Short mmCIF file of C-alpha atoms in Angstrom, two decimals:
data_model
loop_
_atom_site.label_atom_id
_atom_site.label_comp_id
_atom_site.label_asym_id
_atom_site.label_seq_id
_atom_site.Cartn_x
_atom_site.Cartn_y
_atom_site.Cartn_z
CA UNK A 5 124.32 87.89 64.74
CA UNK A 6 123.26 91.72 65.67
CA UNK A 7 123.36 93.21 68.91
CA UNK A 8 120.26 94.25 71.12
CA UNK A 9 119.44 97.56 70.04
CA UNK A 10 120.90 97.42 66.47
CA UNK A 11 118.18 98.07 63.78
CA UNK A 12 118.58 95.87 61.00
CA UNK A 13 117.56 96.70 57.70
CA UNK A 14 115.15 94.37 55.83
CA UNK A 15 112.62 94.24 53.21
CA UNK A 16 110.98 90.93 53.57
CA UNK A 17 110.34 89.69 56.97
CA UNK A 18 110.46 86.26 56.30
CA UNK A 19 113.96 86.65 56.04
CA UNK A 20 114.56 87.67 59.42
CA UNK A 21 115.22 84.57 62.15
CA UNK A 22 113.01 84.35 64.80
CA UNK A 23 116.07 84.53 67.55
CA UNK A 24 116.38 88.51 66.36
CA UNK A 25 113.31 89.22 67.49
CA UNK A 26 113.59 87.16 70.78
CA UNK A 27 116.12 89.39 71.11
CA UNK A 28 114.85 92.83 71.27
CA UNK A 29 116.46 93.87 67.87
CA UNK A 30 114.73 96.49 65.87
CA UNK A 31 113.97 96.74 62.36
CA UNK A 32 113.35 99.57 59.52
CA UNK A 33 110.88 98.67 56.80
CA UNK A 34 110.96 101.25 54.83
CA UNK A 35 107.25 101.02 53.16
CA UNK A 36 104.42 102.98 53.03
CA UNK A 37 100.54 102.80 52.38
CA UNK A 38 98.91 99.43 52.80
CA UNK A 39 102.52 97.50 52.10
CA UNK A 40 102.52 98.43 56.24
CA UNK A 41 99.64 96.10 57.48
CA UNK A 42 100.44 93.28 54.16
CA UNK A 43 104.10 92.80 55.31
CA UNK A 44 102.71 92.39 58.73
CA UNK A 45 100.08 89.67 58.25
CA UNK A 46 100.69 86.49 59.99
CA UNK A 47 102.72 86.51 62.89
CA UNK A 48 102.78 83.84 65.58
CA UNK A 49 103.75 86.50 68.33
CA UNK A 50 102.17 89.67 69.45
CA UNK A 51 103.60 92.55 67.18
CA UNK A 52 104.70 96.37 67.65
CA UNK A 53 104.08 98.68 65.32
CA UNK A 54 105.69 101.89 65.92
CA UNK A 55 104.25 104.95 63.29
CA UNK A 56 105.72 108.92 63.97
CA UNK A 57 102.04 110.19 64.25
CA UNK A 58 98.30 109.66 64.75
CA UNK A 59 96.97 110.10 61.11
CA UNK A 60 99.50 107.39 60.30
CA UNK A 61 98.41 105.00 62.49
CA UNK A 62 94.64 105.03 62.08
CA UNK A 63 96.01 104.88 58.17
CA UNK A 64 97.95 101.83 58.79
CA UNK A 65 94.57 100.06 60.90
CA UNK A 66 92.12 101.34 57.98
CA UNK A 67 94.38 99.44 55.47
CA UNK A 68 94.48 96.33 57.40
CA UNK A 69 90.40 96.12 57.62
CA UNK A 70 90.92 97.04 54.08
CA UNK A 71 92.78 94.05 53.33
CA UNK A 72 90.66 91.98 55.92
CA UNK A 73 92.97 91.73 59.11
CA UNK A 74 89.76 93.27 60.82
CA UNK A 75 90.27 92.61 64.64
CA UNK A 76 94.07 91.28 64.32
CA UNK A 77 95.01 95.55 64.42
CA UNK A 78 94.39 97.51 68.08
CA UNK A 79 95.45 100.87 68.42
CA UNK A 80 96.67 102.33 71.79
CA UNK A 81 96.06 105.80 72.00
CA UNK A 82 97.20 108.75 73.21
CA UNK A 83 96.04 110.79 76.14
CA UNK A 84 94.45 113.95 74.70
CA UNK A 85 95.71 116.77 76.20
CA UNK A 86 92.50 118.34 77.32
CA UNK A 87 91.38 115.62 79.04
CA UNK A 88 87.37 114.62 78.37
CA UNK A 89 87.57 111.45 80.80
CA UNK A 90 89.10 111.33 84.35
CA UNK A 91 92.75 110.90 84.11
CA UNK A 92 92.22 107.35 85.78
CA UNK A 93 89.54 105.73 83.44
CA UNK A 94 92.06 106.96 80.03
CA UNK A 95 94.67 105.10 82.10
CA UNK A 96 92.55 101.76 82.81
CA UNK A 97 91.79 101.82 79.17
CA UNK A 98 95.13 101.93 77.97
CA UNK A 99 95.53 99.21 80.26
CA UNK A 100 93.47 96.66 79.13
CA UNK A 101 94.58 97.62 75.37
CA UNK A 102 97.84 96.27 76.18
CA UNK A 103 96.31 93.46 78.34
CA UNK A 104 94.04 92.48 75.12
CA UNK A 105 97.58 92.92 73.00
CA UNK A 106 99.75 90.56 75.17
CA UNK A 107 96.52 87.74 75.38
CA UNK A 108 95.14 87.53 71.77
CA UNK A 109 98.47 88.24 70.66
CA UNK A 110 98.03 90.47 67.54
CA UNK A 111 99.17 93.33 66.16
CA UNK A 112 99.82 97.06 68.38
CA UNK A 113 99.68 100.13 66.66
CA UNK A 114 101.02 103.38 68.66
CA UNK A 115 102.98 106.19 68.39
CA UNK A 116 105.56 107.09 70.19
CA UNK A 117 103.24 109.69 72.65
CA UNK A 118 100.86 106.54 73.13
CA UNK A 119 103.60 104.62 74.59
CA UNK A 120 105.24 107.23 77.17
CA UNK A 121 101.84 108.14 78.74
CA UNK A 122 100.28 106.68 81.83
CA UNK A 123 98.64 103.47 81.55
CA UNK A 124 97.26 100.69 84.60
CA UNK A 125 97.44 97.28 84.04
CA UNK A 126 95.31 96.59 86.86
CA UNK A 127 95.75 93.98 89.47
CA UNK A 128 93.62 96.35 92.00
CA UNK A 129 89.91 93.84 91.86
CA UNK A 130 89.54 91.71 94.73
CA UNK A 131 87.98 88.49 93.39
CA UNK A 132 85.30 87.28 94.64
CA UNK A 133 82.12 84.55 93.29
CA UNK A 134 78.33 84.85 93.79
CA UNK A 135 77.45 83.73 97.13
CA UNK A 136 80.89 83.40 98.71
CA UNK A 137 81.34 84.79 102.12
CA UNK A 138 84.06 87.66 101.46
CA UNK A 139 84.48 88.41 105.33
CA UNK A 140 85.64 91.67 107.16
CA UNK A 141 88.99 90.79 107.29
CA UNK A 142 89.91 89.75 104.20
CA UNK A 143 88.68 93.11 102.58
CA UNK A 144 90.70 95.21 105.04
CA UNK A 145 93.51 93.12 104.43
CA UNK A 146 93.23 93.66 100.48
CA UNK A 147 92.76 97.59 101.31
CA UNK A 148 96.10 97.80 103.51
CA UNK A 149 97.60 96.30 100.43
CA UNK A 150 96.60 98.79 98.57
CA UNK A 151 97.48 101.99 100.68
CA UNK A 152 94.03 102.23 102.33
CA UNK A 153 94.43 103.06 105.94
CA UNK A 154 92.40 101.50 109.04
CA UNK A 155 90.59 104.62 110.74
CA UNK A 156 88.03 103.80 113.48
#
């Protein structure tokens, strides 16, 4: 069995047991063109795809709507370093790209900028239905949680 972080080389993945990737290890496919989305093609569990730049990565999506995986490919991409949209919105964005990745459980393409920039996964909405009563105190007790100070 290999350890955690080993990477295990491998040319089909049908060969490799589901316990490897339970386990965090990695693996090199060393393939190129639309062989990247093909050997990728159904998976039961969401899927990482880790390409060296951005021109490979929109490749890799283009050839899996070329080979009809439309919608099973999202791309997370990387904060632009002249920034056209307030730092906070890129950040939301990249955080429901993930959020969208974990639920429908599909297939991630990034690059390794993508995935060491900001992202926020949310959790900052106070819920609420049409016609409920919200009530003073249970909005200032949502903004203390989230930093907001009480100035009167």
């Amino acid at each position: 069995m290999s350890k955690k972080n080993e990477t295990i080389p491998s040319t089909l993945l049908k060969t490799i047991e589901k316990i490897q990737w339970e386990r965090g290890s990695a693996f090199h496919l060393p393939l190129y063109g639309a062989a990247r989305p093909w050997i990728c093609r159904n998976f039961e569990f969401p899927l990482l795809v880790l390409l060296p730049d951005l021109r490979q990565a929109r490749d890799f999506i283009a050839d899996a709507e070329a080979l009809g995986y439309e919608g099973s490919c999202i791309s997370l991409e990387e904060i632009p370093l002249r920034e056209s949209q307030p730092l906070d919105a890129l950040k939301a964005q990249r955080g429901d790209v993930l959020r969208q990745w974990r639920d429908k459980r599909n297939i991630l393409v990034a690059t390794p900028g993508a995935l060491m920039a900001p992202l926020s996964l949310g959790g900052d909405e106070l819920s609420f239905t049409c016609g409920e009563e919200l009530g003073r105190d249970r909005l200032v007790e949502w903004l203390a949680g989230k930093g907001y100070e009480r100035v009167e």
